[in-house]
XYZ file of C-alpha atoms in Angstrom:
677
model
C 0.000 0.000 0.000
C 0.934 3.611 -0.560
C -0.444 6.064 1.991
C -0.946 9.678 0.926
C -1.494 11.760 4.084
C -2.531 15.408 3.866
C -1.133 17.361 6.830
C -0.970 20.990 7.936
C -0.552 21.159 11.720
C 0.532 19.337 14.915
C 3.731 17.324 14.477
C 3.128 15.093 17.505
C -0.242 13.896 16.210
C 1.191 13.178 12.785
C 3.993 11.167 14.388
C 1.491 9.127 16.403
C -0.729 8.561 13.380
C 2.301 7.306 11.451
C 3.124 4.949 14.329
C -0.112 3.032 13.752
C -0.284 3.102 9.933
C 3.430 2.473 9.318
C 4.570 -0.796 7.802
C 8.034 -1.316 6.361
C 6.740 -2.785 3.084
C 4.451 0.216 2.462
C 5.290 3.668 1.114
C 4.179 6.768 3.004
C 3.815 10.191 1.375
C 2.999 13.156 3.608
C 1.666 16.160 1.716
C 2.381 19.376 3.602
C -0.514 21.787 3.200
C -1.692 24.959 4.868
C -1.297 28.601 3.956
C 2.026 29.264 5.680
C 5.400 27.653 6.253
C 5.101 24.300 8.072
C 5.487 24.422 11.826
C 8.730 23.073 13.298
C 10.164 21.491 10.161
C 13.054 20.080 12.199
C 10.696 17.985 14.357
C 8.509 17.146 11.362
C 11.502 15.839 9.423
C 12.211 13.194 12.069
C 9.643 11.057 10.226
C 12.173 10.727 7.400
C 14.123 8.460 9.754
C 11.547 5.810 8.853
C 12.119 3.847 5.678
C 9.947 4.507 2.605
C 8.666 7.834 3.934
C 8.554 11.018 1.869
C 7.295 14.571 2.164
C 5.631 16.415 -0.684
C 5.933 20.129 -0.030
C 4.871 22.792 -2.470
C 4.773 26.453 -1.577
C 1.507 27.573 0.088
C -1.402 28.654 -2.089
C -4.579 30.500 -1.210
C -7.351 28.302 0.121
C -9.631 27.224 -2.688
C -6.869 27.212 -5.280
C -6.451 24.154 -7.446
C -3.205 23.111 -5.780
C -4.748 22.709 -2.330
C -4.758 18.923 -2.776
C -5.394 18.078 -6.401
C -1.958 18.679 -7.898
C -0.052 17.239 -4.937
C -2.112 14.066 -5.087
C -1.554 13.751 -8.831
C 2.205 14.067 -8.310
C 2.139 11.232 -5.775
C -0.132 9.218 -8.087
C 2.452 9.477 -10.882
C 5.131 8.081 -8.573
C 2.752 5.321 -7.449
C 1.966 4.443 -11.069
C 5.662 4.304 -11.969
C 7.016 2.450 -8.943
C 4.310 0.492 -7.125
C 3.666 -3.212 -7.584
C 0.782 -4.087 -9.919
C -1.303 -5.295 -6.958
C -0.638 -2.206 -4.822
C -3.319 0.193 -3.575
C -3.193 3.952 -3.047
C -4.879 5.153 0.156
C -5.610 8.873 0.699
C -6.275 10.130 4.231
C -5.854 13.381 6.152
C -4.020 14.008 9.410
C -7.318 13.974 11.359
C -8.324 10.557 10.021
C -7.802 7.598 12.347
C -7.542 3.927 11.340
C -9.826 1.247 12.726
C -7.605 -1.601 11.474
C -3.863 -1.890 10.984
C -1.947 -1.792 7.692
C -1.503 -5.567 7.602
C -5.250 -6.199 7.875
C -5.933 -3.482 5.293
C -3.678 -5.271 2.817
C -5.336 -8.619 3.516
C -8.824 -7.194 2.953
C -7.835 -5.439 -0.268
C -6.193 -8.596 -1.607
C -9.634 -10.229 -1.997
C -11.094 -7.304 -4.003
C -13.703 -6.128 -1.518
C -15.071 -3.556 -3.970
C -16.133 -6.220 -6.470
C -18.197 -8.028 -3.838
C -20.336 -5.112 -2.666
C -19.414 -1.972 -4.601
C -22.442 0.077 -3.582
C -21.465 -0.136 0.076
C -18.196 1.664 -0.504
C -19.502 4.352 -2.841
C -22.447 5.491 -0.781
C -20.737 8.685 0.418
C -20.567 9.896 -3.169
C -24.150 10.964 -4.010
C -25.159 11.882 -7.555
C -24.461 15.353 -8.859
C -26.742 17.719 -10.725
C -28.248 15.031 -12.975
C -30.630 14.001 -10.209
C -31.164 17.458 -8.805
C -32.653 18.798 -12.026
C -34.506 16.865 -14.746
C -32.677 16.051 -17.964
C -34.285 18.892 -19.895
C -32.767 21.393 -17.437
C -29.419 19.612 -17.303
C -29.098 19.684 -21.090
C -29.690 23.426 -21.116
C -27.847 24.411 -17.925
C -25.256 26.701 -19.580
C -27.987 28.903 -21.055
C -30.246 28.815 -17.991
C -27.470 29.657 -15.536
C -26.071 32.385 -17.786
C -29.492 33.994 -18.186
C -30.064 33.835 -14.424
C -26.857 35.764 -13.714
C -27.536 38.182 -16.568
C -30.841 39.173 -14.986
C -29.237 39.674 -11.585
C -26.541 41.979 -12.977
C -28.860 43.764 -15.423
C -32.028 44.367 -13.421
C -31.325 42.843 -9.975
C -34.033 40.285 -10.741
C -33.407 36.953 -8.925
C -36.372 35.064 -10.399
C -34.453 32.816 -12.803
C -31.689 32.230 -10.292
C -34.198 31.177 -7.632
C -35.843 28.840 -10.109
C -32.588 26.875 -10.229
C -31.482 27.307 -6.631
C -34.802 26.261 -5.074
C -35.717 23.462 -7.476
C -36.873 20.554 -5.303
C -35.610 17.160 -6.313
C -33.657 14.569 -4.331
C -32.759 17.142 -1.674
C -35.231 18.215 0.951
C -36.983 21.489 0.308
C -35.424 22.797 3.518
C -31.946 22.408 2.018
C -30.901 26.033 1.686
C -28.979 26.812 -1.489
C -29.822 30.511 -1.546
C -28.435 31.912 1.702
C -24.819 30.802 0.976
C -24.724 32.945 -2.188
C -22.943 36.289 -2.431
C -23.134 38.722 -5.345
C -20.572 41.466 -5.796
C -22.094 44.656 -7.205
C -18.873 46.578 -6.579
C -16.536 47.731 -9.336
C -13.599 46.057 -7.618
C -12.791 42.616 -6.278
C -14.033 42.258 -2.714
C -12.677 40.013 0.019
C -15.294 37.621 1.337
C -16.413 37.975 4.965
C -14.328 40.289 7.106
C -14.758 37.836 9.979
C -14.519 34.083 10.171
C -12.524 31.604 8.172
C -13.116 33.237 4.808
C -10.915 36.184 5.739
C -8.191 33.794 6.853
C -8.506 31.933 3.570
C -8.286 35.212 1.601
C -11.202 34.456 -0.688
C -12.476 37.195 -3.002
C -15.163 37.799 -5.625
C -14.392 39.570 -8.868
C -16.361 42.716 -9.826
C -19.983 41.909 -10.717
C -19.333 38.276 -9.934
C -20.936 35.637 -7.745
C -19.522 33.494 -4.968
C -21.091 30.180 -5.963
C -18.975 27.738 -4.033
C -22.102 25.709 -3.287
C -22.316 25.059 -7.007
C -18.644 24.476 -7.603
C -18.274 21.873 -4.876
C -21.458 20.013 -5.549
C -23.204 20.787 -8.793
C -21.896 23.318 -11.275
C -18.147 23.185 -10.968
C -17.608 23.981 -14.611
C -19.445 27.307 -14.244
C -17.066 28.754 -11.644
C -13.565 29.937 -12.449
C -11.324 30.113 -9.377
C -7.778 31.353 -9.793
C -5.149 32.060 -7.149
C -3.504 35.468 -7.545
C -1.296 37.415 -5.125
C -2.331 35.299 -2.170
C -6.073 35.496 -2.895
C -8.402 33.056 -4.598
C -10.823 34.885 -6.886
C -14.224 33.535 -7.889
C -15.176 34.598 -11.388
C -18.079 33.876 -13.636
C -16.639 31.635 -16.332
C -16.865 32.782 -19.933
C -19.896 31.463 -21.841
C -17.736 29.618 -24.371
C -15.784 27.969 -21.562
C -19.007 26.966 -19.810
C -20.458 25.384 -22.950
C -17.300 23.383 -23.612
C -16.985 22.240 -19.994
C -20.630 21.238 -19.771
C -20.384 19.259 -23.009
C -17.497 17.234 -21.560
C -18.919 16.636 -18.086
C -22.483 15.862 -19.156
C -21.260 12.660 -20.850
C -20.357 11.166 -17.500
C -21.997 10.196 -14.222
C -21.112 13.419 -12.444
C -20.713 12.782 -8.711
C -20.435 14.828 -5.547
C -17.475 12.991 -4.127
C -14.461 13.007 -1.868
C -10.700 12.913 -2.422
C -10.191 10.390 0.390
C -10.208 7.292 -1.769
C -8.742 3.809 -1.842
C -7.656 3.149 -5.434
C -6.099 0.217 -7.253
C -3.095 0.414 -9.547
C -5.439 0.066 -12.533
C -7.592 2.980 -11.348
C -4.552 5.244 -10.914
C -3.067 4.228 -14.262
C -6.363 4.984 -16.027
C -6.693 8.309 -14.210
C -3.265 9.389 -15.453
C -3.163 7.944 -18.963
C -6.697 7.747 -20.361
C -7.191 10.839 -22.548
C -10.821 11.091 -21.458
C -9.726 11.359 -17.817
C -7.171 13.989 -18.765
C -9.885 15.993 -20.508
C -12.271 15.619 -17.575
C -9.625 16.710 -15.064
C -8.728 19.692 -17.243
C -12.371 20.799 -17.192
C -12.716 20.463 -13.438
C -9.294 21.912 -12.706
C -10.296 25.533 -13.289
C -13.089 25.228 -10.757
C -13.140 25.174 -6.996
C -11.822 22.008 -5.316
C -11.659 19.626 -8.316
C -10.582 16.774 -6.058
C -14.037 16.833 -4.458
C -15.699 15.529 -7.607
C -13.299 14.269 -10.247
C -12.218 10.986 -8.626
C -15.763 9.771 -8.008
C -16.994 10.962 -11.393
C -14.299 8.885 -13.097
C -14.873 5.920 -10.807
C -18.649 5.859 -11.211
C -18.854 6.532 -14.960
C -19.385 3.346 -16.974
C -17.025 4.525 -19.718
C -13.970 3.800 -17.550
C -15.072 0.459 -16.018
C -13.475 1.306 -12.660
C -16.334 0.775 -10.207
C -14.623 -2.285 -8.725
C -11.231 -0.559 -8.581
C -11.840 2.126 -5.973
C -13.983 3.137 -3.028
C -14.221 5.116 0.203
C -13.267 2.971 3.168
C -14.162 5.382 5.936
C -17.298 6.450 7.702
C -18.536 9.563 9.442
C -20.453 9.747 12.683
C -23.605 11.919 12.783
C -21.402 14.758 14.088
C -18.763 14.022 11.383
C -16.109 13.563 14.099
C -15.159 10.839 16.562
C -15.909 11.110 20.256
C -15.125 8.602 22.958
C -18.758 7.492 22.784
C -18.296 6.325 19.184
C -16.088 3.287 19.869
C -18.954 0.815 19.559
C -20.435 2.249 16.360
C -16.968 2.495 14.800
C -16.230 -1.126 15.688
C -19.510 -2.215 14.135
C -18.826 -0.213 10.975
C -15.384 -1.771 10.715
C -16.622 -5.338 11.186
C -19.937 -5.236 9.325
C -19.409 -2.537 6.715
C -15.729 -3.197 6.064
C -14.488 0.370 6.566
C -10.859 1.118 7.450
C -11.011 4.634 8.900
C -13.018 7.127 10.869
C -12.966 10.314 8.826
C -12.108 12.851 11.559
C -11.022 12.916 15.182
C -11.438 15.881 17.505
C -8.805 18.206 18.932
C -10.120 17.045 22.322
C -12.667 14.406 23.228
C -11.338 11.511 21.120
C -8.615 10.236 23.467
C -10.340 7.010 24.524
C -11.397 6.352 20.936
C -7.783 6.696 19.772
C -6.443 4.624 22.667
C -8.903 1.795 21.951
C -8.100 1.442 18.256
C -4.374 1.988 18.779
C -4.372 -1.003 21.140
C -6.280 -3.033 18.555
C -3.873 -2.147 15.740
C -0.777 -2.820 17.863
C -1.824 -6.483 18.027
C -0.484 -6.755 14.453
C 3.058 -6.126 15.682
C 5.542 -8.931 16.256
C 5.225 -9.668 19.972
C 8.296 -11.896 20.150
C 10.590 -8.906 20.777
C 10.144 -5.926 23.073
C 11.737 -2.578 22.165
C 12.846 0.238 24.462
C 13.912 3.792 23.681
C 15.093 6.919 25.393
C 16.496 10.201 24.134
C 19.253 12.583 25.136
C 20.096 16.056 23.777
C 22.309 16.140 20.704
C 24.396 19.005 19.274
C 23.606 17.892 15.711
C 21.386 20.457 14.008
C 17.940 19.340 12.912
C 16.894 18.996 9.282
C 15.889 22.059 7.293
C 15.417 23.074 3.683
C 18.834 24.267 2.443
C 19.348 27.976 1.866
C 21.750 29.534 -0.604
C 24.166 30.822 2.035
C 24.724 27.188 3.085
C 25.266 26.139 -0.528
C 27.812 28.905 -1.147
C 29.891 27.549 1.749
C 30.652 24.513 -0.453
C 32.544 26.622 -3.021
C 36.318 25.953 -3.030
C 38.570 28.957 -2.465
C 39.609 30.380 -5.829
C 37.046 28.342 -7.775
C 36.427 29.232 -11.403
C 33.198 31.156 -11.960
C 31.691 31.485 -15.430
C 28.922 33.938 -16.222
C 26.487 33.308 -19.053
C 23.059 34.336 -20.240
C 20.049 32.024 -20.236
C 20.514 31.595 -23.986
C 24.126 30.475 -23.569
C 26.095 33.631 -24.375
C 29.414 33.656 -22.480
C 29.737 36.786 -20.322
C 33.140 36.233 -18.745
C 35.292 33.903 -16.643
C 36.512 34.745 -13.135
C 37.698 33.285 -9.858
C 35.746 33.609 -6.628
C 37.403 33.605 -3.209
C 35.977 32.851 0.212
C 36.987 36.252 1.550
C 34.504 37.939 -0.816
C 36.844 38.816 -3.689
C 36.135 38.172 -7.366
C 39.035 38.383 -9.839
C 39.351 37.805 -13.555
C 41.618 35.049 -14.857
C 44.571 37.453 -15.115
C 44.353 38.200 -11.393
C 42.815 41.656 -11.739
C 40.076 42.616 -9.288
C 36.631 42.560 -10.872
C 34.187 42.956 -8.010
C 33.088 40.925 -5.030
C 30.340 38.972 -3.345
C 28.596 38.835 0.014
C 25.822 36.996 1.831
C 22.806 39.122 2.706
C 19.670 37.638 4.314
C 20.830 34.169 3.171
C 21.069 35.413 -0.441
C 24.201 35.465 -2.583
C 24.880 39.003 -3.810
C 27.334 39.363 -6.685
C 28.878 42.830 -6.901
C 29.846 44.065 -10.363
C 31.654 47.334 -11.179
C 28.322 48.641 -12.485
C 25.923 47.277 -9.856
C 24.692 44.166 -8.055
C 22.759 40.975 -8.799
C 20.882 38.932 -6.187
C 20.742 35.122 -6.291
C 18.294 33.287 -3.985
C 18.128 29.751 -5.379
C 20.620 27.286 -6.714
C 20.980 24.055 -8.598
C 23.899 21.875 -9.567
C 25.223 19.626 -12.271
C 28.119 17.186 -12.023
C 31.134 19.258 -11.050
C 29.480 22.678 -10.794
C 26.948 24.867 -9.007
C 24.413 26.916 -10.965
C 22.781 30.098 -9.639
C 19.960 31.892 -11.501
C 19.347 35.616 -10.934
C 16.338 36.446 -8.769
C 14.522 38.456 -11.435
C 12.449 38.227 -14.580
C 14.783 37.132 -17.370
C 13.996 38.198 -20.931
C 15.465 39.820 -24.006
C 14.917 43.167 -22.270
C 17.783 42.406 -19.844
C 19.791 40.352 -22.359
C 18.566 37.081 -20.821
C 20.089 37.705 -17.413
C 23.380 36.750 -15.792
C 23.630 33.129 -14.644
C 26.498 31.939 -12.474
C 28.309 28.613 -12.867
C 30.954 27.766 -10.256
C 33.241 24.744 -10.536
C 33.302 22.420 -7.538
C 36.357 20.367 -8.428
C 37.172 17.187 -6.514
C 37.455 16.983 -2.734
C 38.957 13.733 -1.409
C 37.071 12.298 1.549
C 38.848 12.930 4.826
C 38.521 11.219 8.180
C 38.774 14.691 9.704
C 35.437 15.713 8.140
C 32.819 14.428 10.548
C 29.029 14.298 10.431
C 28.568 12.542 13.759
C 30.932 12.493 16.696
C 28.847 11.810 19.738
C 29.371 9.988 23.014
C 26.348 8.575 24.775
C 26.136 9.420 28.485
C 28.029 6.845 30.510
C 25.029 6.534 32.835
C 22.526 5.969 30.007
C 21.578 2.553 31.395
C 22.365 3.043 35.065
C 20.624 6.365 35.738
C 16.921 6.795 36.351
C 15.319 8.187 33.159
C 12.193 7.900 31.016
C 12.083 4.723 28.930
C 9.521 4.183 26.178
C 8.480 0.630 25.405
C 6.380 -1.216 22.794
C 6.489 -4.252 20.513
C 7.422 -1.983 17.611
C 10.840 -0.555 16.805
C 9.470 2.290 14.693
C 6.915 3.283 17.349
C 9.456 3.654 20.167
C 11.881 5.515 17.902
C 9.240 8.044 16.823
C 8.016 8.483 20.392
C 11.544 9.288 21.582
C 11.777 12.055 18.962
C 8.370 13.686 19.549
C 8.605 17.434 20.207
C 5.976 17.361 22.970
C 3.287 15.230 24.589
C -0.404 15.413 23.643
C -2.688 13.702 26.198
C -5.696 14.125 23.905
C -4.014 11.900 21.298
C -2.581 8.880 23.172
C 0.542 7.231 21.708
C 1.022 3.614 20.691
C 3.671 3.130 23.396
C 4.041 3.040 27.160
C 6.571 5.041 29.132
C 7.901 4.994 32.681
C 10.825 6.202 34.768
C 13.315 3.390 35.268
C 16.936 2.379 35.080
C 17.907 0.665 31.872
C 19.596 -2.066 33.871
C 16.216 -2.966 35.375
C 14.695 -3.697 31.952
C 16.517 -6.989 31.542
C 19.235 -8.076 29.149
C 19.196 -5.702 26.168
C 20.857 -5.420 22.765
C 21.514 -2.071 21.134
C 19.293 -1.686 18.086
C 19.779 1.761 16.588
C 20.756 5.331 17.317
C 18.952 8.146 15.477
C 19.949 11.811 15.433
C 17.108 14.194 14.555
C 15.722 17.513 15.819
C 18.708 17.989 18.152
C 17.928 14.726 19.918
C 19.626 11.356 19.987
C 17.083 8.525 20.186
C 18.570 5.254 21.424
C 16.554 2.118 20.646
C 17.277 -1.160 22.425
C 15.653 -4.571 22.219
C 15.412 -7.742 24.236
C 18.655 -9.660 23.942
C 18.673 -13.221 22.692
C 18.612 -15.830 25.479
C 22.069 -16.235 26.978
C 23.474 -13.156 25.228
C 25.625 -10.698 27.130
C 23.916 -7.443 28.090
C 24.804 -4.426 25.947
C 26.813 -1.423 27.031
C 26.629 2.102 25.672
C 29.934 1.593 23.856
C 28.726 -1.300 21.694
C 27.392 0.803 18.806
C 29.807 3.200 17.033
C 28.337 6.666 16.659
C 31.133 8.392 14.824
C 30.586 9.081 11.125
C 33.341 10.608 8.999
C 33.568 11.333 5.294
C 35.764 8.241 4.909
C 32.982 6.099 6.405
C 30.633 7.260 3.640
C 32.730 5.828 0.807
C 30.625 3.089 -0.759
C 27.165 2.570 -2.230
C 24.021 4.287 -0.932
C 20.462 3.835 -2.154
C 19.074 7.317 -2.837
C 15.317 7.672 -2.414
C 12.920 10.521 -3.080
C 9.283 10.305 -4.083
C 10.291 9.721 -7.717
C 13.935 8.567 -7.447
C 15.116 5.168 -6.199
C 18.637 4.413 -7.370
C 22.025 3.262 -6.050
C 24.857 5.809 -6.113
C 28.522 5.248 -5.315
C 30.076 7.806 -2.964
C 33.592 7.836 -4.443
C 36.602 8.825 -2.359
C 37.252 11.728 -4.772
C 34.033 13.446 -3.684
C 32.239 12.412 -6.856
C 28.984 10.486 -7.137
C 29.119 7.651 -9.658
C 26.301 5.598 -11.133
C 26.435 1.831 -11.622
C 28.407 2.246 -14.862
C 30.997 4.477 -13.173
C 29.817 7.697 -14.821
C 30.214 10.964 -12.906
C 26.599 11.924 -12.099
C 27.062 14.292 -9.167
C 29.184 15.231 -6.176
C 29.115 14.856 -2.409
C 30.629 16.841 0.426
C 30.709 16.844 4.221
C 30.384 20.288 5.803
C 29.502 21.441 9.309
C 28.019 18.118 10.361
C 25.967 17.652 7.184
C 26.218 15.459 4.087
C 25.610 17.320 0.828
C 24.452 15.527 -2.319
C 24.796 17.593 -5.484
C 23.922 17.322 -9.151
C 21.637 14.288 -9.300
C 18.606 14.578 -11.600
C 15.480 15.565 -9.628
C 17.525 16.125 -6.473
C 19.886 18.900 -7.511
C 20.893 20.192 -4.069
C 20.341 18.105 -0.941
C 21.548 18.379 2.635
C 21.321 15.474 5.085
C 21.356 16.436 8.761
C 19.593 13.368 10.184
C 21.481 10.141 10.801
C 20.464 6.645 11.878
C 23.003 3.949 12.740
C 21.980 0.297 12.836
C 23.920 -2.931 12.567
C 23.263 -2.788 8.802
C 24.942 0.605 8.367
C 24.021 4.271 8.140
C 20.926 6.009 6.874
C 21.023 9.750 6.082
C 17.934 11.886 5.503
C 16.983 15.494 5.007
C 15.828 18.048 2.468
C 16.951 19.430 -0.844
C 15.749 21.103 -4.011
C 14.273 19.167 -6.904
C 14.728 22.214 -9.119
C 14.862 25.981 -8.593
C 11.286 25.987 -7.294
C 10.337 22.814 -5.429
C 11.793 21.339 -2.210
C 12.270 17.580 -2.006
C 12.818 15.228 0.927
C 15.316 12.403 0.539
C 17.071 9.527 2.240
C 20.335 7.732 1.503
C 20.740 4.222 2.917
C 24.101 2.461 3.031
C 23.924 -0.755 0.998
C 27.544 -1.553 0.195
């Protein structure tokens, strides 16, 4: 299974959710959402210490914009389609969802094709769209009827035709209010919606002489609403008549559904979604509207043209209040056993603790109970993971490195040498200008002025910096900087980890975390804080390590300025471990060898050569690596151009490095590198 988890707040709860859904054979993709930078990215990144775990982080967009979920999910779906086994399933949940069964039982249930047995059971949360709200004669003519209704409102303030549509009684009760939620902007300028409440936080606006028809876009007339994110706002606009007619022609062919993005989908469903031209056309239509993910997946799944009804479903349920309380344990258990659901849709910020504790205990029965694991943590001087900034990248430049300037179109603009003390000289040794770091940016000083560089990339043997500006013929296609890296032989003096565990780690009284799961105790030891309203999958108590029995050292993980030590029950007759049994020194020389590099869309072995080069399996120079200030830098690889690993895990099998980098100039990427030879 591949889990796609949408997340925007509370690192501790995400960590505890991952403790119960994690399985080493699965892949876990966490999509970072929200309208601001993620909270505590150092603590959040500790989850990368797990195998097969990735973050998908795209810069924040205004609420209501198409990228809120849709595009992130499609990016993960492409990776799933390319890399997952043919029998794999993609499961989409949010950070407030809670499982009612464990990942092993989920896989067992899906292996027998539960959707083919009783498909209607798992599609019931996706009611029909406008085809059953209005009769066919209205549906066929909706573009004209809706256009005329808005024309009358903005010509004579006459709502009669609009009310005829909005109050038409069909499958919905007559008390279902579809009029009150509407807003019409009679101003000559775009107006922000609602000066109080969530709308102001979401920065939602209506264009001049436009209508806020989100009730239609979510549920019924998505193709009639154009929502575009601009300058931090999402604007609702009345779509052009030609656009409406085209969109309606496409959608009216299919079984349009009011759906949900939280789906369970087979490999065949995902492949069809991505590669069938009809799906591409349907997604393109819905993409300009508000929240396309709310409708497109169910419309494709329930339309006979695609033959996918048995390939997807919604394996969660909602309580009458739409959230879980402690009183819902019995009804959730019944839904899980009799209706076959996997998840409760939402838990509460408070009031769900017993619910979570009950199902956590149930899921933990899947763990291997033959071995008990124990963990504790101590402070570490190793900096936590973060997304690399350009000032950190510039520190990798050798003193006196060659710097070539060129335009975007390839015109050579000069060759120079750049020095760490801020000097820039031409190749004859004459002073040309200088450079400095300002607010983490690289500022290149020319005799005639300055250029600012905020992002970087790399190719084998060189760094590449684009100017932070619009580049066009008007400025002669800009000034791009290429700086040679050269080779840097690995040295035992360059250290990533050099840490001594406290000599009283086992003898002193301290908090020990215990469970029948190695990943659960490791994550618990790295949590940034406790959350009593969201109980963990582990137990903890003050004790001396020597009182826990005969233990073997399992792993040591450095993340978020903590060192998490994991121990396990020793084999019968084995000698008890000491804190000196596991080496926790990592130098550049120790990194020479083969590492498996993983991102969401990269999974390949790379040889860390002693010269500081990265070589592929054929021995070709494909990138470079460096050790600086306690971090491992990986440079020049396709789709992971600049990466910095500041998290380290040591097991008996070797080292695992994880952290963040840049996929390109625009998009961050999480990565891991696991020692395999």
